[in-house]
Amino acid sequence: MLIDKIFVYGSLRSDMFNYNKLLNGKVSKVYKGTIKGQLFHLDNKGYPAVIPGNDNISGELMELKDFDKSLVELDKLENYTKDNNLNCEYLRKEVKVKLEDGSIEKAYYYEYNPESNINENDNLIPVSYGDWKVYMNK
């Protein structure tokens, strides 16, 4: 199945700083949803990270007007290359997103790469309630 949506949980959410830089005007639909994982704030970088886990992580499922073109820009922002090497800050993975109406959609999202050379000195602060936007507004 072709994936043509992206799930965002941090600075790419619709009222956050990287949305305005990269996605404003390029999104056709936005749905609130959650994924399973473990959420952290990267204190030394000022943005979030998700690794596999069982917490509910809040975010947005987005349909993009030109998915392939936008994905190239998002990969660049997330320091991701298709070879998933140790220089990738994040890895682009498939994820199941649970929407507010209970339905499930498949999407891509960017998962933190703890093995990456770029991330070796990161200070990860757990965000146990799973919403980075709430964390940033405190």
Short mmCIF file of C-alpha atoms in Angstrom, two decimals:
data_model
loop_
_atom_site.label_atom_id
_atom_site.label_comp_id
_atom_site.label_asym_id
_atom_site.label_seq_id
_atom_site.Cartn_x
_atom_site.Cartn_y
_atom_site.Cartn_z
CA MET A 1 0.00 0.00 0.00
CA LEU A 2 1.32 3.40 -0.98
CA ILE A 3 1.75 5.78 1.94
CA ASP A 4 0.83 9.36 1.10
CA LYS A 5 0.36 10.97 4.52
CA ILE A 6 2.72 12.20 7.23
CA PHE A 7 2.22 12.16 11.01
CA VAL A 8 3.87 15.05 12.85
CA TYR A 9 4.26 15.35 16.63
CA GLY A 10 6.56 18.33 17.12
CA SER A 11 7.74 21.48 15.37
CA LEU A 12 5.87 20.55 12.15
CA ARG A 13 2.43 20.67 13.81
CA SER A 14 0.12 23.25 12.27
CA ASP A 15 0.84 26.12 14.67
CA MET A 16 4.50 25.42 15.39
CA PHE A 17 7.65 27.04 13.95
CA ASN A 18 8.69 24.50 11.31
CA TYR A 19 5.15 24.22 9.94
CA ASN A 20 5.37 27.86 8.85
CA LYS A 21 8.78 27.25 7.23
CA LEU A 22 8.02 23.98 5.42
CA LEU A 23 4.33 23.09 5.27
CA ASN A 24 2.26 26.26 5.25
CA GLY A 25 0.18 26.26 2.04
CA LYS A 26 1.24 22.70 1.17
CA VAL A 27 -1.26 20.79 3.35
CA SER A 28 -4.68 19.81 2.00
CA LYS A 29 -6.10 18.18 5.17
CA VAL A 30 -5.14 17.85 8.84
CA TYR A 31 -6.54 15.33 11.31
CA LYS A 32 -5.77 15.07 15.02
CA GLY A 33 -4.47 11.68 16.01
CA THR A 34 -2.17 9.61 18.18
CA ILE A 35 0.54 7.03 17.66
CA LYS A 36 2.18 4.63 20.11
CA GLY A 37 5.69 5.50 21.26
CA GLN A 38 7.74 7.22 23.91
CA LEU A 39 8.14 11.00 23.66
CA PHE A 40 11.11 13.09 24.72
CA HIS A 41 12.16 16.73 24.53
CA LEU A 42 15.74 17.13 23.29
CA ASP A 43 16.86 19.78 25.74
CA ASN A 44 20.06 20.62 23.84
CA LYS A 45 18.24 20.96 20.49
CA GLY A 46 14.82 22.39 21.38
CA TYR A 47 12.65 19.84 19.57
CA PRO A 48 11.10 16.44 20.29
CA ALA A 49 11.98 12.81 19.67
CA VAL A 50 9.87 9.65 19.59
CA ILE A 51 11.18 6.13 20.03
CA PRO A 52 9.18 2.89 20.09
CA GLY A 53 6.99 2.49 23.16
CA ASN A 54 3.41 2.16 24.40
CA ASP A 55 2.46 5.73 25.37
CA ASN A 56 -0.06 7.70 23.31
CA ILE A 57 1.75 10.47 21.41
CA SER A 58 -0.44 13.35 20.22
CA GLY A 59 0.03 14.93 16.84
CA GLU A 60 -1.46 15.56 13.42
CA LEU A 61 -1.95 13.40 10.36
CA MET A 62 -1.44 15.53 7.26
CA GLU A 63 -2.37 15.08 3.63
CA LEU A 64 0.03 17.08 1.48
CA LYS A 65 -0.75 18.65 -1.90
CA ASP A 66 2.54 17.48 -3.44
CA PHE A 67 3.53 14.61 -1.16
CA ASP A 68 6.74 13.57 -2.93
CA LYS A 69 8.13 17.10 -3.18
CA SER A 70 7.26 17.89 0.46
CA LEU A 71 8.77 14.59 1.61
CA VAL A 72 12.14 15.56 0.12
CA GLU A 73 12.07 18.80 2.17
CA LEU A 74 10.97 16.99 5.33
CA ASP A 75 13.69 14.34 4.94
CA LYS A 76 16.23 17.15 4.75
CA LEU A 77 14.87 18.85 7.89
CA GLU A 78 14.94 15.55 9.81
CA ASN A 79 18.48 14.70 8.65
CA TYR A 80 17.17 11.51 7.04
CA THR A 81 18.61 9.67 4.04
CA LYS A 82 17.12 6.58 2.47
CA ASP A 83 20.07 4.39 3.47
CA ASN A 84 19.13 4.71 7.20
CA ASN A 85 22.76 5.14 8.16
CA LEU A 86 24.35 6.28 11.42
CA ASN A 87 24.40 9.87 10.15
CA CYS A 88 20.58 10.03 10.10
CA GLU A 89 19.26 12.06 13.02
CA TYR A 90 15.79 10.56 12.46
CA LEU A 91 14.56 7.52 10.52
CA ARG A 92 11.44 7.73 8.37
CA LYS A 93 9.17 4.86 9.36
CA GLU A 94 5.63 3.65 8.77
CA VAL A 95 3.24 4.11 11.67
CA LYS A 96 -0.42 3.44 12.45
CA VAL A 97 -2.24 6.63 13.42
CA LYS A 98 -5.43 6.44 15.47
CA LEU A 99 -7.73 9.32 14.54
CA GLU A 100 -10.32 10.98 16.81
CA ASP A 101 -13.14 8.96 15.22
CA GLY A 102 -11.34 5.71 16.09
CA SER A 103 -10.25 4.90 12.55
CA ILE A 104 -6.67 3.87 11.78
CA GLU A 105 -4.55 5.35 8.96
CA LYS A 106 -1.03 4.44 7.86
CA ALA A 107 1.47 7.26 7.54
CA TYR A 108 5.14 8.05 7.64
CA TYR A 109 6.70 9.67 10.69
CA TYR A 110 10.20 10.45 11.84
CA GLU A 111 11.51 8.26 14.63
CA TYR A 112 14.51 9.36 16.66
CA ASN A 113 17.67 7.41 15.82
CA PRO A 114 19.51 6.75 19.12
CA GLU A 115 22.38 5.08 17.21
CA SER A 116 23.14 8.23 15.20
CA ASN A 117 26.46 10.02 15.60
CA ILE A 118 24.49 13.29 15.49
CA ASN A 119 22.51 12.29 18.60
CA GLU A 120 25.26 10.93 20.85
CA ASN A 121 25.35 13.96 23.18
CA ASP A 122 21.59 14.60 23.35
CA ASN A 123 19.85 15.31 26.65
CA LEU A 124 16.48 13.51 26.47
CA ILE A 125 13.78 14.71 28.87
CA PRO A 126 10.76 12.34 29.06
CA VAL A 127 7.37 13.90 28.22
CA SER A 128 5.19 11.31 29.95
CA TYR A 129 1.81 12.80 28.88
CA GLY A 130 2.72 12.46 25.20
CA ASP A 131 2.11 15.99 23.89
CA TRP A 132 5.17 18.06 22.99
CA LYS A 133 3.11 21.15 22.18
CA VAL A 134 1.68 21.15 25.73
CA TYR A 135 5.20 20.64 27.08
CA MET A 136 6.48 23.66 25.10
CA ASN A 137 3.63 25.88 26.28
CA LYS A 138 4.37 25.28 29.97
#
